[in-house]
PDB file of C-alpha atoms in Angstrom:
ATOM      1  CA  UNK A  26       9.247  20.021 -55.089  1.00 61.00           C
ATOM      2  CA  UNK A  27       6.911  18.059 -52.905  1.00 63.00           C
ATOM      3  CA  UNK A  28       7.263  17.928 -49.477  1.00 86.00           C
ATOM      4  CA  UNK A  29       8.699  14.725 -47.829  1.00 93.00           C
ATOM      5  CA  UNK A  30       7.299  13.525 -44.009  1.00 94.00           C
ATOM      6  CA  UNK A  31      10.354  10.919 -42.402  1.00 96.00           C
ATOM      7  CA  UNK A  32      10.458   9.629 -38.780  1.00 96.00           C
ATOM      8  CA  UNK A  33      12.624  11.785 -36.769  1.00 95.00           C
ATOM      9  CA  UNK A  34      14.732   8.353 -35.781  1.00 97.00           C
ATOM     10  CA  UNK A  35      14.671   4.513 -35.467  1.00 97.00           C
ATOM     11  CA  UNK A  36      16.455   1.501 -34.472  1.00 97.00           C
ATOM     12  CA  UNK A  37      17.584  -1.692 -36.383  1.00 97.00           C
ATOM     13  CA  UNK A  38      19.166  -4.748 -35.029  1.00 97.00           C
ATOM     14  CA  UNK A  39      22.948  -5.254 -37.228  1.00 97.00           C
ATOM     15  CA  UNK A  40      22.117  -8.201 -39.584  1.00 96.00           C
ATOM     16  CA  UNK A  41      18.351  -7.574 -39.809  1.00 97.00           C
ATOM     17  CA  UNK A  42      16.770  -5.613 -42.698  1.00 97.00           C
ATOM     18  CA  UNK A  43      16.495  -1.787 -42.331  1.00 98.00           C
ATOM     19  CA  UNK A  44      13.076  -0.377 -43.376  1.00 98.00           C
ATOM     20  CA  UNK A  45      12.812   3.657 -43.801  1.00 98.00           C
ATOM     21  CA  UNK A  46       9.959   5.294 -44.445  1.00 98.00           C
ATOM     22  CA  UNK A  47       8.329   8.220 -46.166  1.00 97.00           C
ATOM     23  CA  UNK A  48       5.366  10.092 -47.303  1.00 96.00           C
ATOM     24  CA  UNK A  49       5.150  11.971 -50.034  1.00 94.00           C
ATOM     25  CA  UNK A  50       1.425  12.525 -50.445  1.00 93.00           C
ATOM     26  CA  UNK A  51       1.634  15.700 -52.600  1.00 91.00           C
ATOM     27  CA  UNK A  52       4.057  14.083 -55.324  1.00 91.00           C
ATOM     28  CA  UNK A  53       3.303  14.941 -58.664  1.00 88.00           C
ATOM     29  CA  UNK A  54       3.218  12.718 -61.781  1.00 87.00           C
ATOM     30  CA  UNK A  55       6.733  13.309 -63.253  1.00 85.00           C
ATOM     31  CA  UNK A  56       8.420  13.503 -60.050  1.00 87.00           C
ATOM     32  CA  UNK A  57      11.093  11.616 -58.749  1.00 89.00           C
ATOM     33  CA  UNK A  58      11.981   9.521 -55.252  1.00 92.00           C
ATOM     34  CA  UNK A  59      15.450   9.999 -54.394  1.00 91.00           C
ATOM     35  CA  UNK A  60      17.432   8.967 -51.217  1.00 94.00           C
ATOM     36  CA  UNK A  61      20.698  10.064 -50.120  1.00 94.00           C
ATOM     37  CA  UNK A  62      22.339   9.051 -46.773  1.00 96.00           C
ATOM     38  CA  UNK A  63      25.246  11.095 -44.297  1.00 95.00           C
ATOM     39  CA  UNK A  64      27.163   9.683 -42.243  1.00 94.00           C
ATOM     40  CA  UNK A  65      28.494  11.455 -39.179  1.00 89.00           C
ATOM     41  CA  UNK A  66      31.391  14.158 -40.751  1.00 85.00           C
ATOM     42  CA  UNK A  67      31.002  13.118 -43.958  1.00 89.00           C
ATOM     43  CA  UNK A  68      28.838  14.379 -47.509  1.00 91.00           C
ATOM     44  CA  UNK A  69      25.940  12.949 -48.644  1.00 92.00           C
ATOM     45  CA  UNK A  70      26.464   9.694 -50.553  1.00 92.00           C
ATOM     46  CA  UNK A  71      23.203   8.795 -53.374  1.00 90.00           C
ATOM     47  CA  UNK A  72      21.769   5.899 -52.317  1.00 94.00           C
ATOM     48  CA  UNK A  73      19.423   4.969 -54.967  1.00 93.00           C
ATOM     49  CA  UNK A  74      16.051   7.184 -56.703  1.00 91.00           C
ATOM     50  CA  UNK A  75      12.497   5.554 -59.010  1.00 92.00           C
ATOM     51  CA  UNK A  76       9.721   7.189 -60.585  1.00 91.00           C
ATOM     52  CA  UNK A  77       7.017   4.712 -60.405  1.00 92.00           C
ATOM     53  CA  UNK A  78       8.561   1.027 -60.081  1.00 89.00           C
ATOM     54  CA  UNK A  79      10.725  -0.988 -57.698  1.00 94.00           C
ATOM     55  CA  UNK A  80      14.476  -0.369 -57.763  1.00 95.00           C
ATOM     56  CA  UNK A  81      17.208  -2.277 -56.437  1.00 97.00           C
ATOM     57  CA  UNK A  82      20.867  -1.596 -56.746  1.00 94.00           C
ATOM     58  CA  UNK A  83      24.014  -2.446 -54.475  1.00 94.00           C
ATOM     59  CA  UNK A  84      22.907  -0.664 -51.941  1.00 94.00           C
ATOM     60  CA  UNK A  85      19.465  -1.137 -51.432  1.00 97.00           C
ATOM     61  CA  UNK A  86      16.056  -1.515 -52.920  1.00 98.00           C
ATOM     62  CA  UNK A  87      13.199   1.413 -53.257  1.00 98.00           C
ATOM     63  CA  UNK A  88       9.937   0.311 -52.764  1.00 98.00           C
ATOM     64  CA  UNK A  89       7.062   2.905 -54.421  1.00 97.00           C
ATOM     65  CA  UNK A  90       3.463   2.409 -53.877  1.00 96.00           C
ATOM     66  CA  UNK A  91       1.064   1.896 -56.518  1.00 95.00           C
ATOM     67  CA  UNK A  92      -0.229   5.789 -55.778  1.00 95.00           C
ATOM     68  CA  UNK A  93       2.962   6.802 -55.169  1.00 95.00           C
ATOM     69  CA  UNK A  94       2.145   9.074 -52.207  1.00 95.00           C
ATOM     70  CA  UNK A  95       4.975   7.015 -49.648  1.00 96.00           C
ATOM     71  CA  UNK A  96       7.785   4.867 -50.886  1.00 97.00           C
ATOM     72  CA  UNK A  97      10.309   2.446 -48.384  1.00 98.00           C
ATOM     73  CA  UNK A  98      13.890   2.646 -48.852  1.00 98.00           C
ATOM     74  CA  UNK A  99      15.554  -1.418 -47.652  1.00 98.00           C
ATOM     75  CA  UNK A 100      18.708  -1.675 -46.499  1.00 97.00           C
ATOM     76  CA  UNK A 101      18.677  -5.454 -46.709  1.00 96.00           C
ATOM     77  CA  UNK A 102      21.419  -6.719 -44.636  1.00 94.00           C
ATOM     78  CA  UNK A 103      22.056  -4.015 -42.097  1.00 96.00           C
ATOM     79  CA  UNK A 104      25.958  -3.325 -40.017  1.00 97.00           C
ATOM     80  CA  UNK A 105      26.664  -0.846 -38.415  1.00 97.00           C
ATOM     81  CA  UNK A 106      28.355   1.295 -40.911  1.00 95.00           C
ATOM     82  CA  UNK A 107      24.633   1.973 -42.112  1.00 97.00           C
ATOM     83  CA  UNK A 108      24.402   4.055 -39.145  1.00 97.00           C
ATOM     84  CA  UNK A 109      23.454   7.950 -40.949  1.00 97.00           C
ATOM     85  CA  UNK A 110      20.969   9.941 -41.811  1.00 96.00           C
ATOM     86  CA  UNK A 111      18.812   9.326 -44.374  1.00 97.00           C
ATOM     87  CA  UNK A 112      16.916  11.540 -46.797  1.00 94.00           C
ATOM     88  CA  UNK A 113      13.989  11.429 -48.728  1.00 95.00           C
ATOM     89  CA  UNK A 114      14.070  13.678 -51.286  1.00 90.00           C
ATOM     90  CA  UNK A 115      10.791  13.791 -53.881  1.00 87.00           C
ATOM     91  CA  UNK A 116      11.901  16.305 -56.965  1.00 80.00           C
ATOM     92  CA  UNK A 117      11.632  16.493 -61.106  1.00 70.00           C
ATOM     93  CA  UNK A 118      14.747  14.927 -62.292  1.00 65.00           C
ATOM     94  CA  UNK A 119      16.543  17.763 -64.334  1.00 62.00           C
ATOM     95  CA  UNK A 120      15.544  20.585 -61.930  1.00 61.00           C
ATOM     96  CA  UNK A 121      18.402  22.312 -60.349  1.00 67.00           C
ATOM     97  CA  UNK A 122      20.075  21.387 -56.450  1.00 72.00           C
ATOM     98  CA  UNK A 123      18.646  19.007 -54.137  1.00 78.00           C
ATOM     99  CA  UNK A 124      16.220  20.223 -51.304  1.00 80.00           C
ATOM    100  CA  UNK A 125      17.141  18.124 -47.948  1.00 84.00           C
ATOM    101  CA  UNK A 126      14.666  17.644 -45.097  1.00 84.00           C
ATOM    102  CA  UNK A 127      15.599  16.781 -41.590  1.00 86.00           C
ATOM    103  CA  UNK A 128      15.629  13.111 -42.870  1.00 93.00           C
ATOM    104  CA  UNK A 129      15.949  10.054 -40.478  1.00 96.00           C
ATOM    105  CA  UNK A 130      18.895   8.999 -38.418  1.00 96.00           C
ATOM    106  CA  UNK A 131      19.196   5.317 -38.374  1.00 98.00           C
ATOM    107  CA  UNK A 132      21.076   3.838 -35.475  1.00 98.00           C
ATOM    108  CA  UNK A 133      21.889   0.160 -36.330  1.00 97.00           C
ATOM    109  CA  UNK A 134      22.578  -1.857 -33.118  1.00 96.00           C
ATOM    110  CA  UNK A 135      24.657  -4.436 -32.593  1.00 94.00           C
TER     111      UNK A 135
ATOM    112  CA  UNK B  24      34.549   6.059 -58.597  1.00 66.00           C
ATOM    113  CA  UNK B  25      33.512   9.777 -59.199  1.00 63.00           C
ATOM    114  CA  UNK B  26      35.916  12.158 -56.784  1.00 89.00           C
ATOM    115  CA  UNK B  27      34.653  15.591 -55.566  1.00 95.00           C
ATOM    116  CA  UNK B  28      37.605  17.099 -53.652  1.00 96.00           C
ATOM    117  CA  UNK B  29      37.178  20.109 -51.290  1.00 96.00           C
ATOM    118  CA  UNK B  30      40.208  21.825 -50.491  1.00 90.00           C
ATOM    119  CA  UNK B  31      40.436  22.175 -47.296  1.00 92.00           C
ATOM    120  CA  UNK B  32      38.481  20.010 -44.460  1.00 93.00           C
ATOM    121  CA  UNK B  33      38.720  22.479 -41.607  1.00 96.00           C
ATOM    122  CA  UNK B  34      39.179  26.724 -42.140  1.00 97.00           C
ATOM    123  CA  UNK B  35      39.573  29.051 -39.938  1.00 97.00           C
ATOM    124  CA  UNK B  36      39.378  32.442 -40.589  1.00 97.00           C
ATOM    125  CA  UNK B  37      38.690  36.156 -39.152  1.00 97.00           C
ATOM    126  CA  UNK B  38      35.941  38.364 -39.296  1.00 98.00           C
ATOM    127  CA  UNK B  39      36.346  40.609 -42.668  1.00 97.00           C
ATOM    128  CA  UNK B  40      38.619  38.344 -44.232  1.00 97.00           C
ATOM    129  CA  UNK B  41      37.973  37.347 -47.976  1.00 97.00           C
ATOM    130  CA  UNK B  42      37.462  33.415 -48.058  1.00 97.00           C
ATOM    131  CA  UNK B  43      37.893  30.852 -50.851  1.00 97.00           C
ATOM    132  CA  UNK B  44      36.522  27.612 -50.855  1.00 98.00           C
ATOM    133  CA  UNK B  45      37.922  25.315 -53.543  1.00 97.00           C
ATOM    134  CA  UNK B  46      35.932  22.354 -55.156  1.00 97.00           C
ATOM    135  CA  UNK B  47      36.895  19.791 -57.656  1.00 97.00           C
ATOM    136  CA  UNK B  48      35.246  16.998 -59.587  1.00 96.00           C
ATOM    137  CA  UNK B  49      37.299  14.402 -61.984  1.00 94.00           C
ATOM    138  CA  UNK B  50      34.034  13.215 -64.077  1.00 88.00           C
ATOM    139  CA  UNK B  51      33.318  15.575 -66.272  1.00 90.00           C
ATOM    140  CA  UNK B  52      30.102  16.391 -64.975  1.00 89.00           C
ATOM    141  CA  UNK B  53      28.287  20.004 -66.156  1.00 88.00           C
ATOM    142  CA  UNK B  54      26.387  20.630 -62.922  1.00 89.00           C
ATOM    143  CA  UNK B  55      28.480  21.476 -59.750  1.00 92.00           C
ATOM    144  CA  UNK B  56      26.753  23.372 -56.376  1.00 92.00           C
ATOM    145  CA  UNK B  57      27.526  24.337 -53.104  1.00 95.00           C
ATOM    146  CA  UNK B  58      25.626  23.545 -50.083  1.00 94.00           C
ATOM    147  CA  UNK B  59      25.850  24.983 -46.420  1.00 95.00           C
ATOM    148  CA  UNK B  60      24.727  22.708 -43.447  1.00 94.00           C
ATOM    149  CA  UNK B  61      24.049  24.186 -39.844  1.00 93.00           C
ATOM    150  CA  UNK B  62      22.374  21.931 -36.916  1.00 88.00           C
ATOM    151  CA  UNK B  63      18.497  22.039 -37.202  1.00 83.00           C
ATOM    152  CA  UNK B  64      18.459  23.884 -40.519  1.00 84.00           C
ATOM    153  CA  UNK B  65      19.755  20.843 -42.905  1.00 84.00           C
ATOM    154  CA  UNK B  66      21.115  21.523 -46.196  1.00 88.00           C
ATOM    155  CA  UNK B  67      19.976  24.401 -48.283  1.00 91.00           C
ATOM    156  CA  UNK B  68      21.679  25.543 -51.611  1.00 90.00           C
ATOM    157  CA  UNK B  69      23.604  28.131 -52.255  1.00 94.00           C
ATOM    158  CA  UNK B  70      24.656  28.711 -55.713  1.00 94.00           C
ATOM    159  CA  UNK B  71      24.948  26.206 -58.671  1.00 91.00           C
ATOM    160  CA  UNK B  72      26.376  26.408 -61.774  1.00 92.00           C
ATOM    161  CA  UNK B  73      25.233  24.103 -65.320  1.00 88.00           C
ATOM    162  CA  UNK B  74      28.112  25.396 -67.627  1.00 89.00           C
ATOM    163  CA  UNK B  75      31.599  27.341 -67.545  1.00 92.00           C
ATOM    164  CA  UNK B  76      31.115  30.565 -66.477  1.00 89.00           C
ATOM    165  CA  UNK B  77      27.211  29.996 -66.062  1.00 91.00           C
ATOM    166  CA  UNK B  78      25.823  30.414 -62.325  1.00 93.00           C
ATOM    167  CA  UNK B  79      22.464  30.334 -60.534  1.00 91.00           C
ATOM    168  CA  UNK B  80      21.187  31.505 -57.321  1.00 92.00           C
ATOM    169  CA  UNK B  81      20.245  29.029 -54.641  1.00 90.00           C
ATOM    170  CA  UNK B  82      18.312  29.902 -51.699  1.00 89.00           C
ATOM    171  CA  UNK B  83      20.591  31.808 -49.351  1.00 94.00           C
ATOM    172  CA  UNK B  84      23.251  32.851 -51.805  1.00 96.00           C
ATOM    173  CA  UNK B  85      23.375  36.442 -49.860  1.00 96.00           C
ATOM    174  CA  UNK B  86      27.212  36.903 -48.524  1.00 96.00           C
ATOM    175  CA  UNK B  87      28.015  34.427 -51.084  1.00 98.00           C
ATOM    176  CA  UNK B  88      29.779  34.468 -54.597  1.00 97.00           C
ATOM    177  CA  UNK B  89      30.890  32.230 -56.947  1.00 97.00           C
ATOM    178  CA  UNK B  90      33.200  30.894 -59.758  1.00 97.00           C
ATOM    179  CA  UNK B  91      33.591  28.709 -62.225  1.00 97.00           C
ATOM    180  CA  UNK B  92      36.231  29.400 -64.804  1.00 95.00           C
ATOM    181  CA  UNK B  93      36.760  25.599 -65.716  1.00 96.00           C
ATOM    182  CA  UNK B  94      34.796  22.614 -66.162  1.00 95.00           C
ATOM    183  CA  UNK B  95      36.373  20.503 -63.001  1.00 96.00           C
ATOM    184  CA  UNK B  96      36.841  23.438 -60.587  1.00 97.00           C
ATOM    185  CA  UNK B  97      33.779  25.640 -58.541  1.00 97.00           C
ATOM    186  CA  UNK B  98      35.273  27.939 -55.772  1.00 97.00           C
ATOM    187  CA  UNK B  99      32.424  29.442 -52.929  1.00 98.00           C
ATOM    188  CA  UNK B 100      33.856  33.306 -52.542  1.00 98.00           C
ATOM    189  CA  UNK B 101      32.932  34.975 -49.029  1.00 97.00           C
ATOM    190  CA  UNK B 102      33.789  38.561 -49.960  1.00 94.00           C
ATOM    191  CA  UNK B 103      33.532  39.684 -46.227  1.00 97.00           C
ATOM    192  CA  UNK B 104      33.155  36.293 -43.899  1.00 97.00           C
ATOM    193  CA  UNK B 105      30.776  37.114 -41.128  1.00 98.00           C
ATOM    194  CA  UNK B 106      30.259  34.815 -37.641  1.00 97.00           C
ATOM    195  CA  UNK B 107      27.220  33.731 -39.332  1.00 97.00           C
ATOM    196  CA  UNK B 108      28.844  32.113 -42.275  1.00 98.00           C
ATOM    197  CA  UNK B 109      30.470  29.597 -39.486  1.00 98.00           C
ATOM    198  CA  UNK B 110      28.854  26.460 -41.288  1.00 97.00           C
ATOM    199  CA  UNK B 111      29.706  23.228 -42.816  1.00 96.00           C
ATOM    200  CA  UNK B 112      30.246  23.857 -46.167  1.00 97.00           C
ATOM    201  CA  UNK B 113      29.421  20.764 -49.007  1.00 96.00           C
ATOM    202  CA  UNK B 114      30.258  20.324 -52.632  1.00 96.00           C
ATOM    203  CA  UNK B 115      28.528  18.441 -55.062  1.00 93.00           C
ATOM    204  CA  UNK B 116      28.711  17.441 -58.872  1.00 91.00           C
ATOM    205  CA  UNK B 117      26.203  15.883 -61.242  1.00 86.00           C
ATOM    206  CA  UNK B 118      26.394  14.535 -64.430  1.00 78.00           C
ATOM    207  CA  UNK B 119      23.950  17.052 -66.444  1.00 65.00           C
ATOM    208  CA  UNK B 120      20.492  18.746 -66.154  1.00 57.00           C
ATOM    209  CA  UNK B 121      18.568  15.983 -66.953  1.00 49.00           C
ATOM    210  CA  UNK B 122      20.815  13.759 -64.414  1.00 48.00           C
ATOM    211  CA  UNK B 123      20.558  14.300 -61.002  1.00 58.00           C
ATOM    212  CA  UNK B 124      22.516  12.337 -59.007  1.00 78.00           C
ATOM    213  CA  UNK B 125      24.912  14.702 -57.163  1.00 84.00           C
ATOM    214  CA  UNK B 126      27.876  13.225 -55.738  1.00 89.00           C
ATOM    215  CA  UNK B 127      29.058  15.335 -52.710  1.00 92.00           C
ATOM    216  CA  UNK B 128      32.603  15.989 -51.289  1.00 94.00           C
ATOM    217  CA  UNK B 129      34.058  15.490 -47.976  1.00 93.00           C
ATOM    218  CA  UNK B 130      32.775  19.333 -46.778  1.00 95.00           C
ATOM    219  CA  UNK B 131      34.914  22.500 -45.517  1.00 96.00           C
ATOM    220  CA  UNK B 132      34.014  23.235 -41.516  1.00 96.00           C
ATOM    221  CA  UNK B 133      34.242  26.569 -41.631  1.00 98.00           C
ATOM    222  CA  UNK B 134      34.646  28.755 -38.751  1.00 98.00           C
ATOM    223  CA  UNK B 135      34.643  32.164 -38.627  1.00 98.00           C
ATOM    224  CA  UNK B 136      35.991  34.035 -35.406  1.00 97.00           C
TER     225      UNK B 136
END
């Protein structure tokens, strides 16, 4: 699987739109971008995953770039249950278990 | 709403002791795993299974055995729990090899004393 790069932490005002990045330079052509969140004590929820376009669900939206080497997950309304950890993951879909980085933790402020 | 229930939230247990940790999905799914989390170290698999009876290695599975006699149910065996196996321990389910969405349960802090 390729690796992911995430920032180690940021900030987001509650009500503002929540913008997380990450690099995946090394991402190969039938790989997937997935992103899970944790909040404190609890299992990872699925957030949302794309190959190559846009995605938006419920949740959130997945932006990919055209080279797909760094995507941006948007969390478009932000409160402060949003506040978690958040994981890139980069991976072919069908291969077996999930391989988590350190992710970022997202503090939404009120 | 897909349900993965672990079977106990909190464990703890002695040094030696033979440890079962239960896991349950309601969907149906084919793939189940189980995960161990520590501070610093993240996630990281330790077995998985993609059929009854069927299981795979992850990438720490040592100390570790597993189960999976029906569909819905895949139990994490510690034959001899060790300090070291103190961990958050996760559940997940998917929906099939070439679906991977996991959907994780509530984890088992285990501590081992």
């Amino acid at each position: 699987d390729a690796k992911t790069t995430q920032p180690t932490s940021m900030d987001c005002a509650e009500g503002r739109a929540a913008n997380l990045p990450c690099n995946h330079s090394t991402i190969s052509g039938n790989e997937y971008v997935y992103w899970y969140r944790q909040i404190h004590s609890q299992g990872p929820q699925y957030i949302i995953h794309g190959l190559k376009n846009n995605e938006t669900n419920e949740m959130a939206s997945l932006i990919i770039t055209e080279d797909r080497k760094s995507s941006t997950l948007i969390l478009p309304h932000a409160t402060l249950r949003d506040t978690a950890v958040y994981y890139c993951i980069v991976r072919v879909r069908g291969a077996d278990g999930l391989t988590f980085g350190k992710g970022t933790h997202l503090i939404i402020q009120p | 709403d897909v349900k993965v229930t672990q079977s106990s939230r909190y464990l703890v247990k002695r040094t030696g002791e033979k440890v079962f940790l239960e896991c349950v999905q309601d969907m149906d799914h084919e793939n189940m795993f189980w995960y161990r989390q520590d501070p610093g170290l993240g996630l990281r698999l330790i077995y998985f299974s993609y059929d009854v009876k069927m299981k795979e290695k992850g990438d720490i599975p040592e100390g570790y055995s597993v189960s999976r006699e029906k569909k819905e149910r895949f139990s994490l065996i510690l034959e001899s729990a060790s300090t070291n196996q103190t961990s958050m321990y996760l559940c997940a389910s998917g929906p099939g090899r070439l679906d991977t969405e996991a959907f994780f349960g509530q984890g088992t802090r285990l501590t081992v004393v």
